[in-house]
PDB file of C-alpha atoms in Angstrom:
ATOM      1  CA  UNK A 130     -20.242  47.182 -21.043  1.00 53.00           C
ATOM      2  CA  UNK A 131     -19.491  43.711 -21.939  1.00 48.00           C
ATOM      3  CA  UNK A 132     -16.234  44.347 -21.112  1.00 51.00           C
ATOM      4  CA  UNK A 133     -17.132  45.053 -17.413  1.00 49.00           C
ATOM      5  CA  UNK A 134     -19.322  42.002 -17.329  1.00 51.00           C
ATOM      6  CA  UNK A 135     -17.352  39.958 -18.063  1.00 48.00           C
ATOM      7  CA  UNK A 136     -14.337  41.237 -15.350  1.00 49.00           C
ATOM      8  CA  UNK A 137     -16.768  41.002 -12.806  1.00 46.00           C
ATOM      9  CA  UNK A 138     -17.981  37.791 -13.849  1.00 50.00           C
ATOM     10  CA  UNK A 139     -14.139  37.117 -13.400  1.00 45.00           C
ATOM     11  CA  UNK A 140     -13.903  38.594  -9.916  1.00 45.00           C
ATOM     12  CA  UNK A 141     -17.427  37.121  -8.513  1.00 47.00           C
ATOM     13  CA  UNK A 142     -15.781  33.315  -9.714  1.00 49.00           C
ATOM     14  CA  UNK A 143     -12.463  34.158  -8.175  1.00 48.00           C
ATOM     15  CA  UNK A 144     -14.291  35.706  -5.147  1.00 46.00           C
ATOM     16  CA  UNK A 145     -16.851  32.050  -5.002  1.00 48.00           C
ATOM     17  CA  UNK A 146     -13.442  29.535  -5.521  1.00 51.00           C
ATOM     18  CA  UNK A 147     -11.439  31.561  -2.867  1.00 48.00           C
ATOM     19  CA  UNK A 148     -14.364  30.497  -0.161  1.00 50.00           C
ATOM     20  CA  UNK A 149     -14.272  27.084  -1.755  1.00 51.00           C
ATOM     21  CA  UNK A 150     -10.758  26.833  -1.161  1.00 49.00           C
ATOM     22  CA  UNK A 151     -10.917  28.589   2.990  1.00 48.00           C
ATOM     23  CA  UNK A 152     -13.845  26.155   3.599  1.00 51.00           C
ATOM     24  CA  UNK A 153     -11.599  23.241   2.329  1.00 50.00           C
ATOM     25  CA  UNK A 154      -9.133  24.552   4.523  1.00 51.00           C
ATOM     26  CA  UNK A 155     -11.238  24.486   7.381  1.00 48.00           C
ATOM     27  CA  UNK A 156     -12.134  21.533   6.886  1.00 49.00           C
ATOM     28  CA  UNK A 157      -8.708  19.783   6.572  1.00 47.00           C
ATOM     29  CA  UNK A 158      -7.567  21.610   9.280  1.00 52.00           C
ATOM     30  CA  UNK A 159      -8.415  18.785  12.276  1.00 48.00           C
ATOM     31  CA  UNK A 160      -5.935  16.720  10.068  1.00 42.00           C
ATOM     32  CA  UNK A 161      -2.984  18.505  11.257  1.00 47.00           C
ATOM     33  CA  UNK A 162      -4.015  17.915  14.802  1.00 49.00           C
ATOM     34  CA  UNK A 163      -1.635  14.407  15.641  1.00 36.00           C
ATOM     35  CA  UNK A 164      -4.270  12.147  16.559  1.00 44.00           C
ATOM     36  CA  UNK A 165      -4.842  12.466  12.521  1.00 47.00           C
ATOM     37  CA  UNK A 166      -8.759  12.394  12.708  1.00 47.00           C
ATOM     38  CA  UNK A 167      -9.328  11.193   9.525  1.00 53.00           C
ATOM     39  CA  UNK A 168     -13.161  11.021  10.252  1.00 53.00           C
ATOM     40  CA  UNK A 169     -13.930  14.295   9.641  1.00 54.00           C
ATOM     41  CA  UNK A 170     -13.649  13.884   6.270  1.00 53.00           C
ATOM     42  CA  UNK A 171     -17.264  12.603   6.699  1.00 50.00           C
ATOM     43  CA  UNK A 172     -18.220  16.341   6.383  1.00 53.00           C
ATOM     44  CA  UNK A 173     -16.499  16.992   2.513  1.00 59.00           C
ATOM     45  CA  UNK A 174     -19.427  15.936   0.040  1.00 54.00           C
ATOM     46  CA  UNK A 175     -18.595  13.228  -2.052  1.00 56.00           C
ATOM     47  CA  UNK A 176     -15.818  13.383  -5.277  1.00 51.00           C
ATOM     48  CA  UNK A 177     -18.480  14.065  -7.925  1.00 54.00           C
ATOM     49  CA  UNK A 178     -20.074  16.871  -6.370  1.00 49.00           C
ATOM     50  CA  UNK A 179     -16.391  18.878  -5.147  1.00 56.00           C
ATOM     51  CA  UNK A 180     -15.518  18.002  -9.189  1.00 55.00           C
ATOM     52  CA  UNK A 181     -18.560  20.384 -10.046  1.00 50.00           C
ATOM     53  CA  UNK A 182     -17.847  22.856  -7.039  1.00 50.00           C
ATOM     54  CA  UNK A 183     -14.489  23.136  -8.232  1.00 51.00           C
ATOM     55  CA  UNK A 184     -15.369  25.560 -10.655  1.00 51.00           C
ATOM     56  CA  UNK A 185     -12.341  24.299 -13.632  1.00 54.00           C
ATOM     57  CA  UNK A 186      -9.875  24.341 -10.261  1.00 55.00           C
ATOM     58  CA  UNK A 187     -10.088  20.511  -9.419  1.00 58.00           C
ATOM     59  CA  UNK A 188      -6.290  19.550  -9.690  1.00 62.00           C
ATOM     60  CA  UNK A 189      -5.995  22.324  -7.202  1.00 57.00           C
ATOM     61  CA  UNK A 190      -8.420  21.037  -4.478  1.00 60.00           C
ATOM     62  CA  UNK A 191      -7.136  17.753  -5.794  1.00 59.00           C
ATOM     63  CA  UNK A 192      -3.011  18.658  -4.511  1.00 60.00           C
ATOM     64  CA  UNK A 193      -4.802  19.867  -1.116  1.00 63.00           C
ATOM     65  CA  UNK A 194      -6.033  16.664   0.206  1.00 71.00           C
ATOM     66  CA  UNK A 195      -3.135  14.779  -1.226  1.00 68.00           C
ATOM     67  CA  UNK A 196      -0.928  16.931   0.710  1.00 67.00           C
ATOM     68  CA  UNK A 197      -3.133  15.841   3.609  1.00 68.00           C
ATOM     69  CA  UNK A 198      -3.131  11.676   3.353  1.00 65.00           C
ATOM     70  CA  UNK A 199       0.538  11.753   2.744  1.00 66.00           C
ATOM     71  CA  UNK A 200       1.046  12.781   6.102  1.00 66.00           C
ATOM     72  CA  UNK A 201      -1.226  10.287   7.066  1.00 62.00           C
ATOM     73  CA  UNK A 202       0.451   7.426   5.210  1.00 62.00           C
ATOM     74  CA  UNK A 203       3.766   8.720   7.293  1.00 57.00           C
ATOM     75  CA  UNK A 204       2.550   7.684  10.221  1.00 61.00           C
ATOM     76  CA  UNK A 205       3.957   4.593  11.313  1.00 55.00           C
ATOM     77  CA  UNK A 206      -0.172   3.358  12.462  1.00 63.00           C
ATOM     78  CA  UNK A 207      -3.265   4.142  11.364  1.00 66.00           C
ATOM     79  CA  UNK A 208      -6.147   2.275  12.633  1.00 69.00           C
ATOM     80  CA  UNK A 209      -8.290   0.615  10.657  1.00 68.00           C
ATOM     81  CA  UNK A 210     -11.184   2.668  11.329  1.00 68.00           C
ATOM     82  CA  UNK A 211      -8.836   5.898  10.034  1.00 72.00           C
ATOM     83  CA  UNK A 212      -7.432   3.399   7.200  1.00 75.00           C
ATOM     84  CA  UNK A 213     -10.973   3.638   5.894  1.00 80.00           C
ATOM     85  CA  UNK A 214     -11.264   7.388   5.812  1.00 81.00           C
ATOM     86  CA  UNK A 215      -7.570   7.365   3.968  1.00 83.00           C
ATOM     87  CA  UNK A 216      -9.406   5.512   1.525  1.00 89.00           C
ATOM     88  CA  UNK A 217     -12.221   7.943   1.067  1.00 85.00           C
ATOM     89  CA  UNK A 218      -9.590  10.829   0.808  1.00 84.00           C
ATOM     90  CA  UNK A 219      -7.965   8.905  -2.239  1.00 89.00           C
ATOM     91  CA  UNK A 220     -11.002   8.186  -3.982  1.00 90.00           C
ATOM     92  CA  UNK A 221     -12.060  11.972  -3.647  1.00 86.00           C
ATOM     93  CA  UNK A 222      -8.446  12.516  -4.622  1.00 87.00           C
ATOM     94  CA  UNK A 223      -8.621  10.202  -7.773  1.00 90.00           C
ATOM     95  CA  UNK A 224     -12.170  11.476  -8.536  1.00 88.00           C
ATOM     96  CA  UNK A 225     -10.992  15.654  -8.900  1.00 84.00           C
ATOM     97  CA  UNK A 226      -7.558  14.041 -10.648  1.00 87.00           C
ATOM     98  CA  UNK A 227      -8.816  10.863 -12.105  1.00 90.00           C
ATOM     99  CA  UNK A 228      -4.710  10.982 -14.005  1.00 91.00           C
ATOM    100  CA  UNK A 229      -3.121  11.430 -10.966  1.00 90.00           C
ATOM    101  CA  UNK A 230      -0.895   7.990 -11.115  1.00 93.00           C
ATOM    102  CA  UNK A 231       0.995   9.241  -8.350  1.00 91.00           C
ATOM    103  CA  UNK A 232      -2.116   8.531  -5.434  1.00 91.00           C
ATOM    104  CA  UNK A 233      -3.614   5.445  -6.887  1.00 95.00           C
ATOM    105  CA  UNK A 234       0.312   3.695  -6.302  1.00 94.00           C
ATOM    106  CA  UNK A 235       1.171   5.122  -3.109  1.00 90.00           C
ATOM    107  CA  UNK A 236      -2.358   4.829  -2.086  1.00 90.00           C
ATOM    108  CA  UNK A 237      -2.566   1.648  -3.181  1.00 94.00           C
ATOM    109  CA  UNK A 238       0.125   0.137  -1.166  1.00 91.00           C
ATOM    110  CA  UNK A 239      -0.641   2.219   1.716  1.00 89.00           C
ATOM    111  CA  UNK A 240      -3.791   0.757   2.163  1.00 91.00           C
ATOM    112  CA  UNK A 241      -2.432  -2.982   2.545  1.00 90.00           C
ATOM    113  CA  UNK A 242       1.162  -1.662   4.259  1.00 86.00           C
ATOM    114  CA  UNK A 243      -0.278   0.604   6.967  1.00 84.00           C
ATOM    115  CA  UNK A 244      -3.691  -1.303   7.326  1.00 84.00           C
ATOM    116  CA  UNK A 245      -5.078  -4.096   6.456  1.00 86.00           C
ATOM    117  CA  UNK A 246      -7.524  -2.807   3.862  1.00 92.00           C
ATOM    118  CA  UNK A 247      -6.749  -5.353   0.346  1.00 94.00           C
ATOM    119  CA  UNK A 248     -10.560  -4.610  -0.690  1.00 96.00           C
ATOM    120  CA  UNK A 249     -10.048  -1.365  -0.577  1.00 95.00           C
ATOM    121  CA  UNK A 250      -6.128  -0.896  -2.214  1.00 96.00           C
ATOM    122  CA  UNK A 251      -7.781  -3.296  -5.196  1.00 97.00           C
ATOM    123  CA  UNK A 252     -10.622  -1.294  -5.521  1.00 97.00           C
ATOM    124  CA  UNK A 253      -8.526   2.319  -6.046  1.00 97.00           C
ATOM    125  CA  UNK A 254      -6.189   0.614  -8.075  1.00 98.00           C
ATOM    126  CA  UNK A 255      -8.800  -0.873 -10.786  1.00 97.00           C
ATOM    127  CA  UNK A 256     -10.361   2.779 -11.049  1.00 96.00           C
ATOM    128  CA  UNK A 257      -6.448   3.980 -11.812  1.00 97.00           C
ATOM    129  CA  UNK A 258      -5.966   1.208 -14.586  1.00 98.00           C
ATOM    130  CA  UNK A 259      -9.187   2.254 -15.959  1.00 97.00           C
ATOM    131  CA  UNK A 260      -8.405   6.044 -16.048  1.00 96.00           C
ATOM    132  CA  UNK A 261      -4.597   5.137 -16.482  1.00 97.00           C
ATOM    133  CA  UNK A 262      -4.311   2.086 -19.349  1.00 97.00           C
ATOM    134  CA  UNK A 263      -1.030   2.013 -20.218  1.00 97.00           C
ATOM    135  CA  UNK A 264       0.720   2.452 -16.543  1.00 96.00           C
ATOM    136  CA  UNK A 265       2.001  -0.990 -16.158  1.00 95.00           C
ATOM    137  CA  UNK A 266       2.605  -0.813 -11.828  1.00 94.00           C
ATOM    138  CA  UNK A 267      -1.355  -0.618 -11.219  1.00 97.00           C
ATOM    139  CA  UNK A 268      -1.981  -3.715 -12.588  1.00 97.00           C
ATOM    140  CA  UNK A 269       1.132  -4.824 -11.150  1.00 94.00           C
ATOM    141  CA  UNK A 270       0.294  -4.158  -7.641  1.00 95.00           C
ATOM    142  CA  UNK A 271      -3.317  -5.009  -8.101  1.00 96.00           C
ATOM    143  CA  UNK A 272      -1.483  -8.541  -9.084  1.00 93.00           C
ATOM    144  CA  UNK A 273       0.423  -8.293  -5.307  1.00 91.00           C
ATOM    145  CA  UNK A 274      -2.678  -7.829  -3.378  1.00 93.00           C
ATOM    146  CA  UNK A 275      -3.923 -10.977  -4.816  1.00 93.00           C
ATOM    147  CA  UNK A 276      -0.636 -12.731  -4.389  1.00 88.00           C
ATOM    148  CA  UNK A 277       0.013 -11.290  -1.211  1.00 85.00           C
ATOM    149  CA  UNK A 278      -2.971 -10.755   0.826  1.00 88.00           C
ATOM    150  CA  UNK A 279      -5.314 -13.373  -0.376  1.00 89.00           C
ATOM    151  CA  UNK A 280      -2.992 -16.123  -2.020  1.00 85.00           C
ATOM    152  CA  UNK A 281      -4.716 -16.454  -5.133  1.00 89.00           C
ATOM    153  CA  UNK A 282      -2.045 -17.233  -7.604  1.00 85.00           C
ATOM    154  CA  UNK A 283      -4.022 -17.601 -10.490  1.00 84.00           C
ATOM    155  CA  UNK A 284      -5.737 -13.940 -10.223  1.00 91.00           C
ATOM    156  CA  UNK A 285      -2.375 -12.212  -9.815  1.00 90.00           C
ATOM    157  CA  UNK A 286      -0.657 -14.127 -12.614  1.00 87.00           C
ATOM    158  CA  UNK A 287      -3.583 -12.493 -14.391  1.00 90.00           C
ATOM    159  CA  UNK A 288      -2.844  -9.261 -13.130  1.00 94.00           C
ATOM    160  CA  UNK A 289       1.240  -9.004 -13.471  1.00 91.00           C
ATOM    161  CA  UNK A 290       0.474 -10.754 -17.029  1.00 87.00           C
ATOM    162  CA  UNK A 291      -1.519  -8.094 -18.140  1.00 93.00           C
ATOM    163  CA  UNK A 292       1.139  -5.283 -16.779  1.00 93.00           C
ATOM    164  CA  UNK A 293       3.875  -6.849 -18.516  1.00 88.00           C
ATOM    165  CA  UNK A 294       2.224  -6.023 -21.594  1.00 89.00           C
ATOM    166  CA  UNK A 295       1.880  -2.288 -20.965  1.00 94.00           C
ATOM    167  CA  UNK A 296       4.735   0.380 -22.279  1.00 93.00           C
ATOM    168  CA  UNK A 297       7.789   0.252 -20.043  1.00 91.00           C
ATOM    169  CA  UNK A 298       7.245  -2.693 -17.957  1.00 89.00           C
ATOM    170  CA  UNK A 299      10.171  -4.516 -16.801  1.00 86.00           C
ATOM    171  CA  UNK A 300      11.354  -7.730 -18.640  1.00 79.00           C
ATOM    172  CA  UNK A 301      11.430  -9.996 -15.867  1.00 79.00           C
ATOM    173  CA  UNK A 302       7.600  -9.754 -15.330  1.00 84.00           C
ATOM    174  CA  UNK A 303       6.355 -12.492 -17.845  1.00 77.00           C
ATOM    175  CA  UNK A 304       8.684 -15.031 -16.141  1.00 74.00           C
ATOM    176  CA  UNK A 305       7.407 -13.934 -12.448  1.00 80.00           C
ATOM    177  CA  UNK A 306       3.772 -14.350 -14.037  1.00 81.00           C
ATOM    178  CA  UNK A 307       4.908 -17.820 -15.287  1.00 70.00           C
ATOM    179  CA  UNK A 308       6.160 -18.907 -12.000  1.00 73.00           C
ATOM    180  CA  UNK A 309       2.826 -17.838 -10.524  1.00 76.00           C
ATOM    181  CA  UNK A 310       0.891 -20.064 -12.868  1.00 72.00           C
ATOM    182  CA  UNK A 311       2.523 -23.081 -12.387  1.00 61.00           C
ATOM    183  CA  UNK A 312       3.739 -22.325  -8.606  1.00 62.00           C
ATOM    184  CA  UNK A 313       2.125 -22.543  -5.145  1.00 56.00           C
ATOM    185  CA  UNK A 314       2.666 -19.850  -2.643  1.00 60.00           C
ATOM    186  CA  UNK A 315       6.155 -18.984  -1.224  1.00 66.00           C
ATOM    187  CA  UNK A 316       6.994 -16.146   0.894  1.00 73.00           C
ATOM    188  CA  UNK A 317      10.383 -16.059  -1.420  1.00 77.00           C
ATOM    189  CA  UNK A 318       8.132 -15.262  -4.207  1.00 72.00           C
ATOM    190  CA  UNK A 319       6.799 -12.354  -2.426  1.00 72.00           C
ATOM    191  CA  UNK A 320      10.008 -11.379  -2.164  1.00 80.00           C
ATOM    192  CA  UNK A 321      10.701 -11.280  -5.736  1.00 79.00           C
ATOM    193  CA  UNK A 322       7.763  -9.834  -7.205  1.00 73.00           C
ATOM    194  CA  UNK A 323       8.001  -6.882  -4.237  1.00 77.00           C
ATOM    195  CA  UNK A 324      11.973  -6.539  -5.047  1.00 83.00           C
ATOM    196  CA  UNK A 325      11.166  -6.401  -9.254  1.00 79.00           C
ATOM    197  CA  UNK A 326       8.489  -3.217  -8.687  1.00 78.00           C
ATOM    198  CA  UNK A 327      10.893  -1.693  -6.286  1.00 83.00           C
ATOM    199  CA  UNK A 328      13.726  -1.440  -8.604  1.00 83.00           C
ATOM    200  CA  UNK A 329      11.123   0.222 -10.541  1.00 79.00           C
ATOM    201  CA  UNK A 330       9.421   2.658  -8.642  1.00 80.00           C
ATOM    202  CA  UNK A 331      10.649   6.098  -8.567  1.00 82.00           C
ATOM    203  CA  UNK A 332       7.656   7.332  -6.546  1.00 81.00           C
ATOM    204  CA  UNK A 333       9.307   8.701  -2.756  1.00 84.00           C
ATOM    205  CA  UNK A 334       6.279   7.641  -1.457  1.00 82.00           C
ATOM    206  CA  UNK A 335       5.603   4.366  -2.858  1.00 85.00           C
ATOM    207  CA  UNK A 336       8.872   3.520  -2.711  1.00 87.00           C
ATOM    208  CA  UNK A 337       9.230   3.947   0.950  1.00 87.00           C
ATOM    209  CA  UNK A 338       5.991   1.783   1.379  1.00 85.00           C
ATOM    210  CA  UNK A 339       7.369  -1.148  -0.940  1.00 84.00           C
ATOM    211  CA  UNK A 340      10.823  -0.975   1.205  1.00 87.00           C
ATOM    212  CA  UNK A 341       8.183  -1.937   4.672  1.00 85.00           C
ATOM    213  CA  UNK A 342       6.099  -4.387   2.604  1.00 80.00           C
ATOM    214  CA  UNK A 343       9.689  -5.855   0.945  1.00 85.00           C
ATOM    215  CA  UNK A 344      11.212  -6.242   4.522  1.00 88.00           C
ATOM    216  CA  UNK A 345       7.692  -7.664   5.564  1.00 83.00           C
ATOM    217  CA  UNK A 346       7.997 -10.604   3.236  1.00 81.00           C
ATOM    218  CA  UNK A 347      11.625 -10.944   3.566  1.00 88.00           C
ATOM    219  CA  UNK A 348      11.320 -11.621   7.898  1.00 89.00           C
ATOM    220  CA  UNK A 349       8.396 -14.016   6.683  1.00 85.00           C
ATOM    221  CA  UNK A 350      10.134 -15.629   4.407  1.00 88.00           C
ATOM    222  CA  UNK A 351      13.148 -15.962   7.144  1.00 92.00           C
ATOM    223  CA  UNK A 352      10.693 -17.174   9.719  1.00 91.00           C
ATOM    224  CA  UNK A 353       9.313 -20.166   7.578  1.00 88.00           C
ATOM    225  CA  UNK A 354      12.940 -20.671   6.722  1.00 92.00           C
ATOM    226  CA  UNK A 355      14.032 -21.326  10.346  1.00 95.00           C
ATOM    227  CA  UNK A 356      10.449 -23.276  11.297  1.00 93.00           C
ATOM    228  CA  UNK A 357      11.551 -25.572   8.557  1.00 93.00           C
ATOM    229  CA  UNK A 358      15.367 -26.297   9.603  1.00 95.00           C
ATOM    230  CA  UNK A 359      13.793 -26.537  12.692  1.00 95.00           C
ATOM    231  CA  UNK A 360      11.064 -29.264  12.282  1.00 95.00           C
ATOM    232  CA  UNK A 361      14.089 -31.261   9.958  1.00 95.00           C
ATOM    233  CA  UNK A 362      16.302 -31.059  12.779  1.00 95.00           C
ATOM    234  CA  UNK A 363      13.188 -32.594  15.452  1.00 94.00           C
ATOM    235  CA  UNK A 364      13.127 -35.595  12.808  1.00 94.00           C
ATOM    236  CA  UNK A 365      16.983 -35.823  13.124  1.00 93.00           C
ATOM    237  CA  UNK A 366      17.340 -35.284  16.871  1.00 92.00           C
ATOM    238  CA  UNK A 367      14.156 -36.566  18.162  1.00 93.00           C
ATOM    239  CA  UNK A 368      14.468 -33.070  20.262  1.00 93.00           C
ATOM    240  CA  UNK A 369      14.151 -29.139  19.736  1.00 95.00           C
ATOM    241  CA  UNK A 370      17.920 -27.798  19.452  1.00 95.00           C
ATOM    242  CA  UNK A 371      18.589 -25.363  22.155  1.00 94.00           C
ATOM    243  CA  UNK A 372      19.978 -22.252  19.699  1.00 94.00           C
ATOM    244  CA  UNK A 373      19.221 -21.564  16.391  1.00 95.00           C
ATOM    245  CA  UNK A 374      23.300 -21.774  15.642  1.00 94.00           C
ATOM    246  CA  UNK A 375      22.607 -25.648  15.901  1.00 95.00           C
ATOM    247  CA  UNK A 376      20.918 -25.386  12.699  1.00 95.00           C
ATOM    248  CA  UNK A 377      24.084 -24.310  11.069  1.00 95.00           C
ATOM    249  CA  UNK A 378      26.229 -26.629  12.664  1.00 95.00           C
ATOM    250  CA  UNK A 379      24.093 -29.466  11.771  1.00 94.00           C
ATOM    251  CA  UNK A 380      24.252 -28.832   8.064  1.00 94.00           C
ATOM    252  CA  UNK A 381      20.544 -27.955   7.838  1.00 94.00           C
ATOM    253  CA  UNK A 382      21.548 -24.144   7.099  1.00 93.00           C
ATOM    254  CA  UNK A 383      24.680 -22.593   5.884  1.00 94.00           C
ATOM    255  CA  UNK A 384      24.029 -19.458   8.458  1.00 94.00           C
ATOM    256  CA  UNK A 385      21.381 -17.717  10.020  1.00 95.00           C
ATOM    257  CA  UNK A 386      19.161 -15.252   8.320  1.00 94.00           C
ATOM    258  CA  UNK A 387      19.439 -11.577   9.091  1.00 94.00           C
ATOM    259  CA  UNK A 388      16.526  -9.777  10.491  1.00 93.00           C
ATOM    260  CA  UNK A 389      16.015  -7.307   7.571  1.00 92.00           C
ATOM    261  CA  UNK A 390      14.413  -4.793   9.370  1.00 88.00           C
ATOM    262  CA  UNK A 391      17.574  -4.213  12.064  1.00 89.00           C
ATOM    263  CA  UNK A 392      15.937  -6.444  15.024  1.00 91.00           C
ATOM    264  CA  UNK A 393      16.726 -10.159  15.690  1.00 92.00           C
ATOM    265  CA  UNK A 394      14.866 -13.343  15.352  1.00 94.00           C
ATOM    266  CA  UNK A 395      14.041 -15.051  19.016  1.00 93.00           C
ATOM    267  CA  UNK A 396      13.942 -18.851  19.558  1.00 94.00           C
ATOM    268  CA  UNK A 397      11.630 -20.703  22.262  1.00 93.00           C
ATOM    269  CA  UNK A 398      13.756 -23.823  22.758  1.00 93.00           C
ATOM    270  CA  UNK A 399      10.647 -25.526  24.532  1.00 92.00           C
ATOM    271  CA  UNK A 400       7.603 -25.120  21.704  1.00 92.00           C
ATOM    272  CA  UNK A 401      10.227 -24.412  18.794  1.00 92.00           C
ATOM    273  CA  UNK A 402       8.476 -21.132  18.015  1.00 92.00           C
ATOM    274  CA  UNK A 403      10.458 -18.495  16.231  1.00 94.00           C
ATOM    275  CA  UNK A 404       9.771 -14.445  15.920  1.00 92.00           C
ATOM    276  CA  UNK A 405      10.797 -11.008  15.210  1.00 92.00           C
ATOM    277  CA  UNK A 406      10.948  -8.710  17.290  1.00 91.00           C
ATOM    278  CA  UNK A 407      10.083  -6.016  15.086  1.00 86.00           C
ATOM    279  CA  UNK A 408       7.094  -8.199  13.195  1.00 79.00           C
ATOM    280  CA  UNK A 409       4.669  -8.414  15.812  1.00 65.00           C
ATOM    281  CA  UNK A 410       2.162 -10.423  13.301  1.00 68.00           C
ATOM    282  CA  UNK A 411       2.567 -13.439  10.945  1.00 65.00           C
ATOM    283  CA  UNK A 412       0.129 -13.921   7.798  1.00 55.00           C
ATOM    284  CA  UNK A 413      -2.044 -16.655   7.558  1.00 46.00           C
ATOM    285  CA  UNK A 414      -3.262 -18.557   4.174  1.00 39.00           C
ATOM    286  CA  UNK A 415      -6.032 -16.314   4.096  1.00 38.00           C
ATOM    287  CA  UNK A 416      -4.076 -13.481   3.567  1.00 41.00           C
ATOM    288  CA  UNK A 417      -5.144 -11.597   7.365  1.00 40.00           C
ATOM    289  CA  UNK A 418      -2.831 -10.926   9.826  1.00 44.00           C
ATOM    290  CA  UNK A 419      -2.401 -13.019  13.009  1.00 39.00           C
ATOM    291  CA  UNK A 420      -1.117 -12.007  16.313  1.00 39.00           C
ATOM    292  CA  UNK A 421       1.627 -14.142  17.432  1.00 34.00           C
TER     293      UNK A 421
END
């Protein structure tokens, strides 16, 4: 008798997870549609209660929606508005799998590469470092974001301090925190710390987000280049030159930089302005995007 209890006490929980699972599905499902309606998530309850519902299967439901925001964070846009429901999907993610390194990095940068969401990519990567202590690239990145998107050296000398402490981190990271205490912000900087985690990263994912980010900083880093051979040149001339090769044969550069991401760099003789054409925005000191 207790033997049959207990198999159908088996069979009722397999028969109670397999509806958990076909509901999920259901409700995913508007996620494979391409206008990627990321609202819809509105209707999943919360992290804590699925981590209940899960009945012991929570990496499980936890592999689903993963599976789900990384073809989200493929997408070349996401809104903002559908930035913030990624957001909710990781922390739901993070919440069933609080070990699961793998979303709070890719997630993390996805939420400041594909939108503009630094709160946010901060906010998922502090609840990794405190479920994940010893994983050196949260803190890391958490030390970008405050480099990159809000220009607070001191906080992210903090942050890529702290990471060069944990196993395994690379042994260039106490001099880049260094530099960061004693330096103000350059967009070659960027460049280095972005280049250093890289080099690092195994991660597909996160690695194909850090290559956007890294060619990102790399055009901005160009672009200030050029406004700066540019404005020496004005003082030299007392005029705009008329092609950015003038910069090179006036001694001010030793050639023109190389739009990383395969476009070209376009010069406005008349207001001096410089762009990409495959960066439509510049940052500003505050760490938001402008439109050109």
């Amino acid at each position: 008798m207790k033997a049959w209890r207990e198999h159908a006490s088996f069979w009722l929980i397999s028969v109670v997870m397999m509806g958990l699972l076909i509901a999920l599905q259901f409700a995913l499902r508007p996620w494979q549609e391409a206008d990627k309606k990321l609202e819809r998530l509105m209707y999943l309850p919360d992290g804590q209660y699925m981590k209940i519902a899960s009945l012991g299967y929570r990496q499980l439901l936890a592999d689903l929606l993963w599976i789900q925001a990384i073809q989200v964070m493929g997408e070349k846009k996401v809104s903002d508005s559908n930035g913030r429901w990624l957001y909710r999907a990781l922390d739901i993610v993070t919440t069933l799998d609080p070990k699961f390194v793998r979303a709070y990095e890719a997630g993390g940068l996805a939420l400041t590469t594909l939108v503009v969401l630094p709160e946010e990519s901060n906010r998922l990567l502090e609840k990794g470092m405190q479920h994940n202590p010893t994983e050196w690239k949260l803190p890391f990145l958490v030390g970008i974001n405050y480099y990159y998107e809000f220009y607070d050296d001191a906080k992210a000398a903090d942050y890529i301090s702290q990471a060069s402490r944990l196993p395994n981190a690379p042994s260039s990271l106490p001099t880049l925190a260094a530099n960061l205490y004693v330096s103000a912000h350059s967009p070659q900087q960027a460049v280095n710390l972005l280049a250093a985690v890289h080099q690092e990263t195994t991660d597909e994912s996160a690695k194909t987000l850090l290559e956007i980010r890294l060619k990102i900083a790399m055009t901005e880093r160009d672009l200030s280049l050029l406004e700066q051979a540019i404005d020496r040149y004005r003082k030299m001339k007392g005029a705009n030159p008329l092609r950015l090769d003038e910069l090179v044969s006036a001694g001010l550069l030793s050639a023109l930089p190389v739009e990383p991401a395969g476009g070209r760099y376009t010069y406005d003789a008349k207001t001096g302005a410089v762009s990409s054409t495959e960066m439509p925005e510049r940052f500003t000191m505050t760490g938001r995007r402008r439109n050109r």
